[in-house]
Every structure is written in C-alpha cells, then in structure tokens.
C-alpha atoms as one frame of an Amber mdcrd trajectory, in Angstrom:
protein
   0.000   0.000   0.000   2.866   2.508   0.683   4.345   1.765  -2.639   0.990
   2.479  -4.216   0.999   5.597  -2.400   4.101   6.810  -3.124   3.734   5.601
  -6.904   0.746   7.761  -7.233   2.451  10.643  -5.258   5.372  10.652  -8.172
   2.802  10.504 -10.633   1.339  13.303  -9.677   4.697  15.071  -9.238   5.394
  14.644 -12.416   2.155  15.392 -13.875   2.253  19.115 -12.340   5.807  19.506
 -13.505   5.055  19.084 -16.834   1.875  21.165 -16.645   4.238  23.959 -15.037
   6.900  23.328 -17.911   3.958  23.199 -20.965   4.420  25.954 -23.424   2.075
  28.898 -22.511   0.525  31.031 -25.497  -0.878  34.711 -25.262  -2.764  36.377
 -28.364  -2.635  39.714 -29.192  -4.926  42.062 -31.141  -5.047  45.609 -32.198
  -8.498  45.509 -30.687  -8.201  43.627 -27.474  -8.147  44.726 -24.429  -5.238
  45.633 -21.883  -6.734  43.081 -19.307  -7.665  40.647 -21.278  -6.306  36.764
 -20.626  -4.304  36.459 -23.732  -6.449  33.721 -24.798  -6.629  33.038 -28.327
 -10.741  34.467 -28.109  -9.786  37.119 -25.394  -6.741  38.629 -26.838  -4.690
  41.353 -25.443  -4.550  45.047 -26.921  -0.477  45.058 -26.693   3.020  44.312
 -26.591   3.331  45.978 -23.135   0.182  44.349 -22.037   1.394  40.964 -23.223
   4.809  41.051 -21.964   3.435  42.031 -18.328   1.140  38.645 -18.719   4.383
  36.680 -19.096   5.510  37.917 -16.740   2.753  37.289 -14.050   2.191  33.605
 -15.072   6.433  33.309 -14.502   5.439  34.671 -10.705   2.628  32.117 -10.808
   5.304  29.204 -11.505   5.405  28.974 -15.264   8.499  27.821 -16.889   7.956
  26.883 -20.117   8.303  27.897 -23.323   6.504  30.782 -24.774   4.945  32.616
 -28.038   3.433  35.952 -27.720   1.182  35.674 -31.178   0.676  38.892 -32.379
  -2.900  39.026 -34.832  -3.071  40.772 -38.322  -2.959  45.029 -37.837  -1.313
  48.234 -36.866   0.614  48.399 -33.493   1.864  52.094 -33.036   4.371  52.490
 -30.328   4.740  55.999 -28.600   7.615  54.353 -26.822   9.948  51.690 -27.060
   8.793  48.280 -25.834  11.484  46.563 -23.644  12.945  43.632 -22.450  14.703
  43.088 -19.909  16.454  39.585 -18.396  13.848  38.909 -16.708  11.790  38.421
 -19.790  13.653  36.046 -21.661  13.771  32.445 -21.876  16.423  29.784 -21.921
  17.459  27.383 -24.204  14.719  24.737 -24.050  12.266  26.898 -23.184  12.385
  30.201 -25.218  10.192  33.402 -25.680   8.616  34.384 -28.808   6.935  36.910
 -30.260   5.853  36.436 -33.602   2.755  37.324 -36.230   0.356  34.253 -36.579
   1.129  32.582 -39.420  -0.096  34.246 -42.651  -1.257  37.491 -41.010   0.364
  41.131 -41.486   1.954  42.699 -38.154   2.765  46.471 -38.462   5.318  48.183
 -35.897   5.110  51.628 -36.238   7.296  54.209 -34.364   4.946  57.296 -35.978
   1.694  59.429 -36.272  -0.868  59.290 -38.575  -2.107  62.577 -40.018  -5.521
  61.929 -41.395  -6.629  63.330 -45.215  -9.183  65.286 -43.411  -6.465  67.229
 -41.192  -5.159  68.905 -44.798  -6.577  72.136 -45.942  -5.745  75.111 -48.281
  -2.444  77.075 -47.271  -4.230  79.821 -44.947  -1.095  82.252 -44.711  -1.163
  84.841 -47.399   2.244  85.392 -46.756   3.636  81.737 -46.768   1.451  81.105
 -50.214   3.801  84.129 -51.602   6.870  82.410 -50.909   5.610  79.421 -52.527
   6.935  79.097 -56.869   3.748  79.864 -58.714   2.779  76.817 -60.012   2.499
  74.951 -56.575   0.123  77.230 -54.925  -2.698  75.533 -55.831  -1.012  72.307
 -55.135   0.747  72.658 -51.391  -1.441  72.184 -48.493  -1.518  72.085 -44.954
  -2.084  70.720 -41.771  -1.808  71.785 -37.907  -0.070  69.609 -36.325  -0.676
  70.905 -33.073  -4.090  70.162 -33.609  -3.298  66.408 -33.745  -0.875  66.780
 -30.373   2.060  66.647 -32.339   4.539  69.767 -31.681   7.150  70.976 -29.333
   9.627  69.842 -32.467  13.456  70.408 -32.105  15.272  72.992 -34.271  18.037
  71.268 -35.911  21.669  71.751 -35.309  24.172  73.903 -37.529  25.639  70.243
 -38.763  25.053  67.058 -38.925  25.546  63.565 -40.737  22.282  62.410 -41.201
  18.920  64.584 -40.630  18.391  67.246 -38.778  15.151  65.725 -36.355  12.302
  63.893 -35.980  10.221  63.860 -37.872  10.393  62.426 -41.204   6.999  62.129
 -44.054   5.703  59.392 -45.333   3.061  58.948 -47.869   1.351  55.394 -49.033
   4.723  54.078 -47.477   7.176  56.203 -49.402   9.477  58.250 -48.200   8.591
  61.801 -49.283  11.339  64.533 -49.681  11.866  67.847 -47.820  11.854  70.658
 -49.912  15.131  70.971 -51.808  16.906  72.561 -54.695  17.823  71.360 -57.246
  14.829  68.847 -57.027  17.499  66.040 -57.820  20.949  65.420 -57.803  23.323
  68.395 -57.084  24.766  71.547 -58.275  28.524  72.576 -58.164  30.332  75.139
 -56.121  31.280  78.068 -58.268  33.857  79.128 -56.351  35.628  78.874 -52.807
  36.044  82.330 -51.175  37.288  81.161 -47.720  37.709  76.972 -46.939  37.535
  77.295 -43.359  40.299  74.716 -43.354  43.403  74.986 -41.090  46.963  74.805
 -41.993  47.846  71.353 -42.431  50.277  69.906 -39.467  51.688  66.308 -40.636
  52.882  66.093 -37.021  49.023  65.977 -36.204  46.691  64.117 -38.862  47.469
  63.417 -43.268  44.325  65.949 -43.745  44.126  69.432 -42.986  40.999  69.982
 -40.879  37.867  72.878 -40.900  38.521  75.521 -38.140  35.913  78.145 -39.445
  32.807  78.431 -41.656  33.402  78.705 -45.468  32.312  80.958 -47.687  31.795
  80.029 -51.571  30.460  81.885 -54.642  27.501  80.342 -56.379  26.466  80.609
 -60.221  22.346  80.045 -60.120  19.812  82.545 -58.970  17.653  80.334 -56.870
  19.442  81.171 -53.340  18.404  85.099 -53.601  14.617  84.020 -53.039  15.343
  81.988 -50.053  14.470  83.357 -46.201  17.605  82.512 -44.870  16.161  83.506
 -41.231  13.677  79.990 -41.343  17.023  77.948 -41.834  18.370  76.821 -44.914
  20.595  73.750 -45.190  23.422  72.678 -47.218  23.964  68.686 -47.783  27.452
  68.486 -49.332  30.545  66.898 -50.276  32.731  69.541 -49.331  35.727  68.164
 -49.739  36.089  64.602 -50.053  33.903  62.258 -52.188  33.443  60.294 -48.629
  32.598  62.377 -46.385  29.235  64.302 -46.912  27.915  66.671 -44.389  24.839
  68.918 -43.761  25.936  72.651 -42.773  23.116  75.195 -42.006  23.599  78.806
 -43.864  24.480  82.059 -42.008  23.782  84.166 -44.833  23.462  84.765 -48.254
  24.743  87.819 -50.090  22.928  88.110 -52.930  25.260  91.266 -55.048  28.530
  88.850 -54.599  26.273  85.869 -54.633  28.103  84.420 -51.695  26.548  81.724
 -49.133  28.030  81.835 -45.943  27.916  78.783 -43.719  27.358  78.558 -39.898
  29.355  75.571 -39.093  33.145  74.730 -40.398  33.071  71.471 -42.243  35.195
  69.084 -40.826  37.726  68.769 -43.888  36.978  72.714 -45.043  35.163  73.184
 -48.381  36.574  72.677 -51.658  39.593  70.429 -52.994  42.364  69.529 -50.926
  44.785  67.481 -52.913  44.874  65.806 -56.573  42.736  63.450 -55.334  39.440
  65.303 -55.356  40.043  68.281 -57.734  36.829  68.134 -59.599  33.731  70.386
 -58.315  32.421  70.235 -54.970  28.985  69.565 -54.621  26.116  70.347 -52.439
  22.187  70.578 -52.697  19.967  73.125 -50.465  17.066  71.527 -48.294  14.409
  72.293 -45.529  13.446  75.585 -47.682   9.589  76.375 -47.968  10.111  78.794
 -51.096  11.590  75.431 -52.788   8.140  73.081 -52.041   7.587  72.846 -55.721
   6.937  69.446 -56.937   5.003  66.780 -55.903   6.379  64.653 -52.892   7.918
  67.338 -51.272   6.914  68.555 -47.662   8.145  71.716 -45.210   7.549  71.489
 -41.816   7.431  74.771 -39.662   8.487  74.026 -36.355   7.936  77.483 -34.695
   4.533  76.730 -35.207   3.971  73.110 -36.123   2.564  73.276 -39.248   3.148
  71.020 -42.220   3.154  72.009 -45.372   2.911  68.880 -47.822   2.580  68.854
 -52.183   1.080  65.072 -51.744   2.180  63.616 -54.917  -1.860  61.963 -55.543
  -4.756  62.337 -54.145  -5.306  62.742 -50.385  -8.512  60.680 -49.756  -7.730
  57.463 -48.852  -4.419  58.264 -48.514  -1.812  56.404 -45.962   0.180  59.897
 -44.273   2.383  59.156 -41.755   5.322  61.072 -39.521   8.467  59.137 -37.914
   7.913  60.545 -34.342   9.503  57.814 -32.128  12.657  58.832 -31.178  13.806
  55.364 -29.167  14.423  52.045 -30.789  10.994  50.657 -31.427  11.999  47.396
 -29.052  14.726  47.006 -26.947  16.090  44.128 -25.440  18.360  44.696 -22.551
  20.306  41.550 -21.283  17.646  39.288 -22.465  18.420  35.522 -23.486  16.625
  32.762 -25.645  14.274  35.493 -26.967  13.058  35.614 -31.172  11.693  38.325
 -32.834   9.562  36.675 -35.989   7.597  37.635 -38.890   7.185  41.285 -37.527
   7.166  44.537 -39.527   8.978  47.400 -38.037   7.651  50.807 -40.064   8.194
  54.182 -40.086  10.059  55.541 -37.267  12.627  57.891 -36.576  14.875  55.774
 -34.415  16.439  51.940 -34.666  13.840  49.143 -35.062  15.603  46.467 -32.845
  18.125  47.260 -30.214  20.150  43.715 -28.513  22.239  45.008 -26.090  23.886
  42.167 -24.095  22.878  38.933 -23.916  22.747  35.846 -25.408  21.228  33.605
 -27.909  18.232  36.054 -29.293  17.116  36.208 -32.633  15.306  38.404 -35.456
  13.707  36.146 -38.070  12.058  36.735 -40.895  11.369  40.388 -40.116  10.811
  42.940 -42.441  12.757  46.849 -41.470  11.041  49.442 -44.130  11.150  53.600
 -43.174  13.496  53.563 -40.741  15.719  56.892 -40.090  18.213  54.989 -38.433
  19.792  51.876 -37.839  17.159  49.436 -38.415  19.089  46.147 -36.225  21.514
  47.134 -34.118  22.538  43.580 -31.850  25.412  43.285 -29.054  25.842  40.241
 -26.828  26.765  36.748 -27.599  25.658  34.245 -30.529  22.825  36.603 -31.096
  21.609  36.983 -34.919  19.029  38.553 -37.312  18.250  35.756 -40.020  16.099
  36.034 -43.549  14.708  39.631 -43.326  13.907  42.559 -45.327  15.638  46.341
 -44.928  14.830  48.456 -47.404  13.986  52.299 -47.156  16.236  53.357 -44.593
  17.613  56.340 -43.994  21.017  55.068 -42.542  22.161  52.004 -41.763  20.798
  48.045 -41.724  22.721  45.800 -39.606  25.609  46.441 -36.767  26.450  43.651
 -34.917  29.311  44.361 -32.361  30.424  42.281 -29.730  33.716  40.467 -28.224
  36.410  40.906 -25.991  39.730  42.450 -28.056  41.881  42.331 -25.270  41.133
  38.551 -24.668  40.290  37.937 -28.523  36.715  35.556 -26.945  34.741  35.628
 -29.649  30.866  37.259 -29.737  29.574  34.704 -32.125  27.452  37.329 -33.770
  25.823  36.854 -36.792  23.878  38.546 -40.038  22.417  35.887 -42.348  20.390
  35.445 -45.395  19.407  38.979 -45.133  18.159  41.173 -48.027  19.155  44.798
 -47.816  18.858  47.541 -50.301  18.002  51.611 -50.855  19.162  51.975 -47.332
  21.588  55.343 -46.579  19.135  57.688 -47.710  19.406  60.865 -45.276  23.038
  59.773 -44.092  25.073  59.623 -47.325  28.051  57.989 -46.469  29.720  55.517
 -43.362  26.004  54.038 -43.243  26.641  50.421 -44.664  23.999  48.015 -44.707
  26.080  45.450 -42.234  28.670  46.920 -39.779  30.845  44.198 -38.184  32.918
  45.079 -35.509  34.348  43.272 -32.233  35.618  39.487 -32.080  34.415  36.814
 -33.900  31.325  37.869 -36.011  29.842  36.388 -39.225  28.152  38.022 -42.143
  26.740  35.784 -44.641  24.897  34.953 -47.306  23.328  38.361 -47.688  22.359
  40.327 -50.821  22.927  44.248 -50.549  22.319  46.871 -53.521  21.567  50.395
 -54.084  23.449  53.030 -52.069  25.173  55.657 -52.014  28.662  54.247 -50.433
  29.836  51.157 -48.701  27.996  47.763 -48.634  29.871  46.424 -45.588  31.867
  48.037 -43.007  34.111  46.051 -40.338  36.764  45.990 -37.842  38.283  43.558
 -35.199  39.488  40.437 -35.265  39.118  36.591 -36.371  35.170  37.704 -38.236
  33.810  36.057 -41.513  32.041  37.715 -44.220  31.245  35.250 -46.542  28.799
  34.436 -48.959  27.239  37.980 -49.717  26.756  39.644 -52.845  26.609  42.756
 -53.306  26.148  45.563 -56.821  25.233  48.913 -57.261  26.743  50.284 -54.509
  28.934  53.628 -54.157  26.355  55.603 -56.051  27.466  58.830 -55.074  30.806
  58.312 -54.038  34.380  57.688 -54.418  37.444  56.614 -52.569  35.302  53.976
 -51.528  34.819  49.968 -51.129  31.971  47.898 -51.231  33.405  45.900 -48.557
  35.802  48.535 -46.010  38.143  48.174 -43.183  40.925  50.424 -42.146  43.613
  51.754 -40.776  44.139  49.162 -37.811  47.412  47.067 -37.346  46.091  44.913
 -35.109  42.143  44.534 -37.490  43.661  40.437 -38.150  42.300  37.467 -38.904
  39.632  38.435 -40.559  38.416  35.711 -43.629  36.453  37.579 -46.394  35.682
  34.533 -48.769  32.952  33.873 -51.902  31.699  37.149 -52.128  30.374  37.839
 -55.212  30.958  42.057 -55.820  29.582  42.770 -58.975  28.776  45.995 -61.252
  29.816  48.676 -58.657  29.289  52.485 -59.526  32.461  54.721 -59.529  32.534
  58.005 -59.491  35.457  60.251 -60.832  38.372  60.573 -58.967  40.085  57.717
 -56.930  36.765  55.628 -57.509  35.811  52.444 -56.045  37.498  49.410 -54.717
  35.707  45.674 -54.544  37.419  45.009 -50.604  38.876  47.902 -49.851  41.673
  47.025 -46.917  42.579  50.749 -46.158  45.601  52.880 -44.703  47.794  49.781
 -43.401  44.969  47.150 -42.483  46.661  43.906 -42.056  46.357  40.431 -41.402
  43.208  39.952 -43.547  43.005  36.640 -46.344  40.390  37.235 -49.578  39.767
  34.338 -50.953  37.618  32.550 -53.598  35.630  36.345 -53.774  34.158  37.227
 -57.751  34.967  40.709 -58.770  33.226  41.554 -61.984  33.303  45.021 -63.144
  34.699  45.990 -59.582  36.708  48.561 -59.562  39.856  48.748 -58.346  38.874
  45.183 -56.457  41.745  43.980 -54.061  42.992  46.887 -52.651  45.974  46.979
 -50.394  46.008  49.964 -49.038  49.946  49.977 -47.091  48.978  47.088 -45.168
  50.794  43.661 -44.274  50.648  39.918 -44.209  47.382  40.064 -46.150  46.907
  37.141 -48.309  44.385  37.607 -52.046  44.374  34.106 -53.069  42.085  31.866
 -55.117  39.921  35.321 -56.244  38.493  35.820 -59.850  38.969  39.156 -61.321
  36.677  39.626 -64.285  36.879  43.213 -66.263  38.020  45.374 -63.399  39.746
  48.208 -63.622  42.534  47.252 -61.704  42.346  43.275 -60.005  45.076  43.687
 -57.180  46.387  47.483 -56.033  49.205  47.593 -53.978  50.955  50.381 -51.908
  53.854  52.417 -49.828  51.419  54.890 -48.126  52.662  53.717 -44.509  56.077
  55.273 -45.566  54.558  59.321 -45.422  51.362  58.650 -42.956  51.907  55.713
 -40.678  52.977  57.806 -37.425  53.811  54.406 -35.200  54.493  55.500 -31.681
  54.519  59.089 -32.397  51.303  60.102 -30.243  49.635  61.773 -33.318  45.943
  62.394 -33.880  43.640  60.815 -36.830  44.373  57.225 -36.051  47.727  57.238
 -37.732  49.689  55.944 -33.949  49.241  52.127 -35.293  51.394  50.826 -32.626
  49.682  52.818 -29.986  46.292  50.983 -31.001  47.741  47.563 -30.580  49.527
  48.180 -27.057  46.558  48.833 -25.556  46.114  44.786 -26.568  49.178  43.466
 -25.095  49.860  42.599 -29.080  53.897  41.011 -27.953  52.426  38.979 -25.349
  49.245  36.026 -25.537  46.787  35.477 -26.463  47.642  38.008 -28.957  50.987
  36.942 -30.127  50.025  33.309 -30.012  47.163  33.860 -32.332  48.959  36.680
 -34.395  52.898  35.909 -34.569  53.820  38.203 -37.366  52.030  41.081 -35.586
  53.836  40.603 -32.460  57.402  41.470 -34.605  55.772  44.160 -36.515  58.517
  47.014 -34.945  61.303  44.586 -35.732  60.343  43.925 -39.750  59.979  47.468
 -41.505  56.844  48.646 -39.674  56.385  51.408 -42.294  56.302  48.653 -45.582
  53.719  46.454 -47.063  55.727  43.384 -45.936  54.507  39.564 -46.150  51.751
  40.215 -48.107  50.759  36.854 -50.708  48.724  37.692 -54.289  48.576  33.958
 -55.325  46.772  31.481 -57.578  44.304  34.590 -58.703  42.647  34.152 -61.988
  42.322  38.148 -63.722  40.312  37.976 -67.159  40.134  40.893 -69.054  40.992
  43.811 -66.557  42.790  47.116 -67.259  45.265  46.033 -65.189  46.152  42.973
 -63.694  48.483  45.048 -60.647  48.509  48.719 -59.635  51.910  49.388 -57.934
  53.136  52.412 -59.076  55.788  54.686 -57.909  57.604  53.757 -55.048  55.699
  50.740 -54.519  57.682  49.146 -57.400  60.907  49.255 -55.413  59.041  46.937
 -52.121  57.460  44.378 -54.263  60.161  42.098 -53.324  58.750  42.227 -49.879
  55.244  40.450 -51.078  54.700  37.329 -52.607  53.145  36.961 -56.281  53.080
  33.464 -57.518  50.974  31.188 -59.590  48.542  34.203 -60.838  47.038  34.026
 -64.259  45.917  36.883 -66.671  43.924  36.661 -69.645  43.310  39.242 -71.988
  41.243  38.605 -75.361  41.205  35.039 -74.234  38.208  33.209 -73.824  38.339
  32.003 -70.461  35.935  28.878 -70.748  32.929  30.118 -68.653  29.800  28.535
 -68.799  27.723  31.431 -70.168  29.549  34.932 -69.516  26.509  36.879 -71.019
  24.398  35.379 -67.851  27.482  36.287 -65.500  27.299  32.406 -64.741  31.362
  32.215 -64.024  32.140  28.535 -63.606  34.770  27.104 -65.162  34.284  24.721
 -67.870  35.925  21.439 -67.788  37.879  21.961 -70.989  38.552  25.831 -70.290
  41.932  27.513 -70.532  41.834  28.093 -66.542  41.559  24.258 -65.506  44.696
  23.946 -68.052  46.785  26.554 -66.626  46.005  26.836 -63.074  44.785  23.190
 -62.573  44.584  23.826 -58.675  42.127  26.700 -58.810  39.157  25.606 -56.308
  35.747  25.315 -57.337  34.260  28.454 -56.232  30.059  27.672 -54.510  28.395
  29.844 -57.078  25.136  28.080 -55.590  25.717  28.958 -52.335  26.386  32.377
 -52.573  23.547  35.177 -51.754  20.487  34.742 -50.629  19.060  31.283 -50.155
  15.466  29.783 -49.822  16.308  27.573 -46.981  18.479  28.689 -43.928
C-alpha cells in the first residue's frame, strides 16, 4: 500500500511539472483589451500588455516555453517596448513573439495625419513664398491640432537629418523641400575653406577651423528666407565624407553663401585626389516646395506644409515621431523576434544590447531613419529579413572581448538589404561588423550611395554575400571597407560575389577595400566583376588575395607604400595614424595576442612602415585594365610580397559557362583548368540569398 501511495504521489509530481513546464501562449490584437487573458478568443490590446502577462504567469510558476502571437494590424508604439532579463527564456524553453502565421503585423514608431487634417495654405504670406505653379497644389495641416509639436530645431551640422520627424506617404518616403529637385549643383567658387593649416605632425588631412564661404552661379538662393534655416547637404571636400551645414547668410550682389558651421575637412579640394567640383544641394526651404512629394515642416509653429504627390482621400500619411528604438532588449536571453514589420520611425527598429542567444527572423525593417538592427551580446543573430527604405544604416552587430580575442559569435544571415543610406550619405553600410568573432553571410545588398559592408576587429567572416550597385554617389570607396588598424587580423572575407559597382570620378571604387595599413586579412575565392579597383591593399601587411576571380576590373590587385609618409607608429599623433599605440593597448607582444597573431607581435622589428609579407597567389584576372597597380615607389618593395601562380587573360576566352548570364564557372575543358589546374571550385550556388536557412 505505501508503494501504491508513493507511486501515485510521483505521478502526480510529475504530472504538475510538466503542466508547469507546458508551453504557454498569449494572443494579441489591435483591438483587445489591456486586461484581457491572452487567450486566443480574449486577446490582449499590446506588446506591453502581453509582456506584463508573461511575466505574471512566470510569478505564478510557469516555466515553459513561450509565443506571444501577435494578430493581423497596426501596433503604433509611442515608446519603445522593452525587455529586460527577466523576460527572456532559456534554451529549451524560449520566448517568442511572432505574427500568426499568414497574417500582417505592423510596428510603427509614428503618427498618422488623417486626409481630413489637410486644408488650403491659410497664410497669405507663406502662399507668396511658394513658386507659382504649386500654390494651388501645397497644403496644410496643424499639427498641433493632432498633439504633435514641441519639435526640435536642428543643429548647424550634422551627418544624417536634422530631427524627428520624417513624411511618409502610401509608405514612401517623401522629400523635404530641396533645390535642385534632384541630384546636385557645383560650387562656383571657394572664397574662404575654413580649413586649417595642415600639421603632418598631427593628422594626413588638414581639418575645418571656421565656416566657409563660396560663390555660387544660379539665382535660386536670392529668393530663399535665410532667417527659417536653410541647409546645405554636401561633399565639401572629399567624395566620402558628406555633411549637412546650415547657412548664415546669403549675399545676394557677390552671390556668396556663408555657412554657420566649419566642415570638418573645409570646403573645396584639398589634394589631386578630389580636384573636380564640390557639390552640395539646399534643403528644408519652404520657397523650394515645388513638386510633388515634397513637404516643409514649420516648427515654430507646427505646421506642415505637404505637395502630396496623388490624391489625399484614402491616402496612408504618416510622420516618424519615435525617437527610441521601437523594441529594446536589454540583457535578455533565448528570446526571437519573428515575422514582424517594423515601419516608419525615426529611431532603430531592434536594439540587442547584451545577452545571449536572441534572434530576429524573418522580419521585415522598411522607413526607418536609423539603424534598423543594431545587436550586441553573444551568438545573437538577425536571419532572412527585409531592410529596405532606410535612412542610414541596416545591420551592426558588435560584440567580443579584443583584449582577450573571446569571440561574440554574432551573426547577419540570409538577409536582403537595399536603398538603405538615404538621409546619411556615407559611413552608413547596410552590415557593420565590428568586435571578435562575427559572421556576415549569405546576404544580398544593392543600391546606395557608399559602402555595402563596413568592419573591424578580429578573427570575423564575411562570406557568402553579394553585393552591386553600390557607391552611387561616391568615391574613394569599397563595397566591402576596413581600415587603418594594425592589429584589425584574422579576418576571412571569402565567396563574395561584388559585382557591377558604380564609380565616381576621382580615386573611384574598390571591390574590398583594406585601407591605410589594415593587415592580417586573407580574400579568398571572392568574384569581382566590373569591380573597380577590387583587391585593394592599401599599405597594409601579411594580407593574403588568393584563389579570387577578377573579371573586367579596372585594376584586379592594387598595392601600396602609403605607410612610408602617414603611418605615425608610436609618435602620439591624432587621426588614427599611432598604429602601434592601437595595438599596445592589446598586449599585441604577449598572448593570447601573439600566439594567435605571430607576425604582428614582430611588426617594430620587420619594416613597420612597408607592405611586408603580403601573398597575391593562384588569382585568376580575365580581361581587366590592369592585372596590378603598384606604381611609384611601390615598385621598389614588391620584393617584400609574394606573387606566384597568378594568371591573366586578356582577349582570351576564359571557358565560362555562359559569360553573357554572369554564370562564371569554369568549364571542364577551359583555358583556366589547363593553366592553373589547382584553382578551387568556387560555390556559385551557395552564394547570396538562399530559400532555406
């Protein structure tokens, strides 16, 4: 009888434990209710409310696994929604919240301005400043009426835009009132630069100490009311480095614009490298809202003056007013973000910061103003979404310990990003890798102004990705960037497929661009065709380029001596030119960094200043302008790099399968299996984006 007894006593032990440990569901609807028991027929009204349910049945003794499913409809969010550790899960028994399957879920971070809030321009006055043919067309609406004001004036400069908020119509980004209504127009000429005298002894670049002054050609600027605030958007300088400069007046009878903020490099060129025009275009300037898509917002007295591109009624009108990442996680674990749309907002869609083992899948980022995923912590990923729209950057993952070189285990996969960068023209990539250990893959990236990829650290992989039409406005730029880092090693950029990249005059555009003395780096197995200047070697050592194919570039593999005039090692200067300075602070002579890195720990000892131990082997180059760019001085240090086993063909046919179709493997009987017998087969298949992950 006591065995009975206790029998059924374990039973029922382990009964309730598995009832406690039983997955748990809450539903959520855009019209339930806050109190509401999550139940699939009494959902609840939000992501608040539902995350506050969790956390209840946890107190009540619930421990396992969880999905938040989120019904078809809007969400707005007039604040972030956060996580914290206490909300997340663990491995066997993680939290999700995630759109039920087939349904639409809508994020949004802004305010909807209703057709009906839009009316005839009432101010005499503001319908004179409007061009002639618009008056008719430019309406209004009071924003204060809708409680939407107290707006910030922007600053004299800035990178990106100047404040919240941003208009959207029917999903589209709509532009602020500019001139010219696209593209640019060119300085006439440069009264004052506002640029210092250059000190070597301090940075390569002289820098802006004062606002410039420049002549313009046009009439346009003489109608503009300079006292509202008119804005610049330039490349002053250099063709990577735009910046947004508020006037300080116009003279008309010189036709002279005078700036109110120094740019940082001064305006106008500096050096051979950039001699052409500067450019700039004028923005946030009512007497400009003259075609349709454009908007002016007046933030004195918060009205918003809009020239809606089609008809109002019906119309989808929305501001990015949210001015905190849309959801936040903040040392969660074993939490997934899935099948969610994160819309119009002004700040980041998804913030991870710390940690470990959380996950965005199969998201879509559209109208974001700023980064739309940005992820720190350990093996925590974003997996087979959408960014597109954005007005800076997609993806930064950063995360690992340099000192100790402990990986982060980071990772971007399967992603699709593209038309991203649009208010901050350049150092807004669509992935930014930095830290220990991180992995870009398989991602597909097109359309922007500048870089693709951006990363620095150690021991990461980018592999996988392909990536075209990038560097649309730019130049002195790479699709894939690092720089000026010594002790930036072992990173492995392999089957990358860079294709079709934009350059722009001057110093134009590089496929992996391994900048001002980045070392330690291997490329290999990438496809450049019609990349640039593709393999750059910017001064940097022990890089290997092996196993690539180079396929009408202009140049396949540049290499060169700039460490001789810049590199500054353990001189104390400014502008990141101390290299040795940035590796002491690692310990580089001692491990685990001079285990992992041996050449790096001798770097004083073997001509710090030269491109040293660099291999360019077993590279295929078919019909480039130039097979190797080492001009100058460079010719006299080749002897300290290693070329072997590299073949160039020019006029040749190279024995692809179809070049029309860019479909680049190698034929069995082509002239590359012949003469380079040992070149790998390079995953064609695998590269991009892939239907299963």
């Amino acid at each position: 009888m006591r065995h009975l007894i206790l029998r059924t006593c374990l039973i029922a032990f382990c009964l309730l434990l598995c009832r406690t440990a039983a997955a748990r569901d809450f539903f959520v609807a855009p019209d339930g209710r806050p109190n509401a028991s999550g139940e699939k027929n009494a959902p609840l009204d939000s992501l608040t409310s539902a995350r506050d349910a969790v956390r209840t049945w946890r107190q009540q003794g619930g421990t396992g696994p969880v999905t938040v499913w989120l019904r078809s409809g809007e969400y707005p969010l007039k604040e972030s929604f956060e996580l914290e550790q206490q909300d997340g899960g663990s491995a066997g028994a993680p939290v999700v919240y995630r759109a039920v399957e087939g349904e639409r879920v809508r994020l949004i971070g802004g305010h909807k301005v209703p057709s009906e809030a839009f009316g005839p321009v009432a101010d005499a006055g503001v319908r004179e400043r409007l061009a002639a043919e618009a008056r008719q067309q430019v309406v209004q609406a009071d924003l204060a009426a809708l409680d939407l004001s107290k707006f910030k004036d922007w600053s004299a400069k800035f990178g990106s835009f100047g404040g919240a908020p941003e208009l959207f119509f029917n999903d589209q980004p709509m532009q602020i009132a500019r001139w010219p209504n696209e593209g640019f127009v060119n300085i006439a000429k440069v009264i004052e630069s506002g640029r210092g005298e250059l000190d070597r002894s301090v940075g390569e670049r002289a820098k802006g100490v004062q606002a410039g002054i420049f002549e313009y050609a046009e009439d346009r600027p003489a109608q503009w009311s300079v006292s509202d605030g008119v804005w610049l958007m330039g490349f002053w300088c250099h063709d990577w480095a735009s910046e947004c400069l508020k006037v300080a007046g116009i003279d008309t009878e010189k036709k002279q614009i005078t700036l109110a903020a120094p740019h940082t490099y001064g305006i106008g060129p500096s050096s051979t490298w950039n001699k052409h025009p500067r450019r700039y275009y004028a923005l946030n300037i009512l007497e400009e809202l003259d075609a349709p898509g454009e908007w002016y917002l007046d933030r004195k007295r918060s009205i918003l003056y809009f020239y809606p591109p089609e008809s109002l009624a019906d119309a989808r009108v929305v501001l990015s007013t949210l001015t905190e990442p849309m959801v936040a996680l903040r040392d969660t674990s074993h939490v997934r973000l899935q099948d969610l749309s994160f819309e119009t907002s002004y700040d980041e869609g998804v913030r991870i910061a710390g940690g470990r083992e959380n996950l965005v899948s199969d998201c879509t980022f559209v109208n974001l103003d700023s980064t739309a995923a940005r992820i720190t912590g350990t093996k925590s990923g974003i997996v087979g979404c959408e960014l597109y729209q954005l007005g800076r950057d997609g993806i930064s993952l950063s995360g690992g310990d340099r000192k100790t070189l402990t990986p982060a285990g980071l990772f971007a996969v399967n992603n699709h990003i593209h038309h991203y960068a649009r208010l901050q023209r350049t150092y807004a990539g669509a992935i930014s890798v930095r830290g220990v250990g991180n992995r870009a893959a398989n991602n597909l990236i097109h359309d922007a102004p500048h870089s693709a990829i951006f990363y620095g650290g150690n021991d990461h992989v980018i592999e996988l990705n392909e990536i075209h039409h990038v560097a649309l406005e730019t130049s002195d730029v790479g699709a894939i960037y690092t720089g000026r880092d010594w002790g930036s090693q072992g990173n492995l950029l392999r089957w990358n497929y860079l294709h079709e990249l934009v350059s722009m005059p001057g110093v134009g555009t590089m496929g992996i661009y391994l900048d001002d003395c980045d070392s330690g780096d291997t490329l290999t197995g990438n496809v450049f065709y019609k990349a640039g200047r593709a393999a750059f070697i910017g001064g940097g050592r022990d890089n290997t380029v092996e196993n690539n194919l180079f396929i009408e570039c202009q140049q396949a593999v540049h290499l060169d001596v700039r460490g001789l005039s810049r590199a500054k090692p353990g001189q104390g200067v400014k502008d990141g030119w101390d290299l040795l300075a940035k590796i002491e602070q690692y310990d580089y002579r001692n491990p685990p960094w001079s285990t992992r890195y041996p050449k790096l720990a001798r770097v004083m000892e073997e001509e710090p200043l030269l491109p040293v131990g660099n291999l360019i082997a077993g590279n295929v180059a078919v019909d480039c302008e130039k097979w190797l760019n080492a001009s100058g001085d460079t010719q006299k240090y080749l002897d300290r790099s290693t070329f072997r086993d590299n073949l160039v063909l020019e006029g040749e046919d190279p024995g692809f399968v179809n070049r029309e179709t860019q479909d680049f493997r190698f034929r069995d009987d082509s002239i590359v299996r012949k003469k380079l017998p040992g070149f790998p087969t390079i995953p064609f298949e695998k590269i991009g984006l892939q239907r299963e992950q």
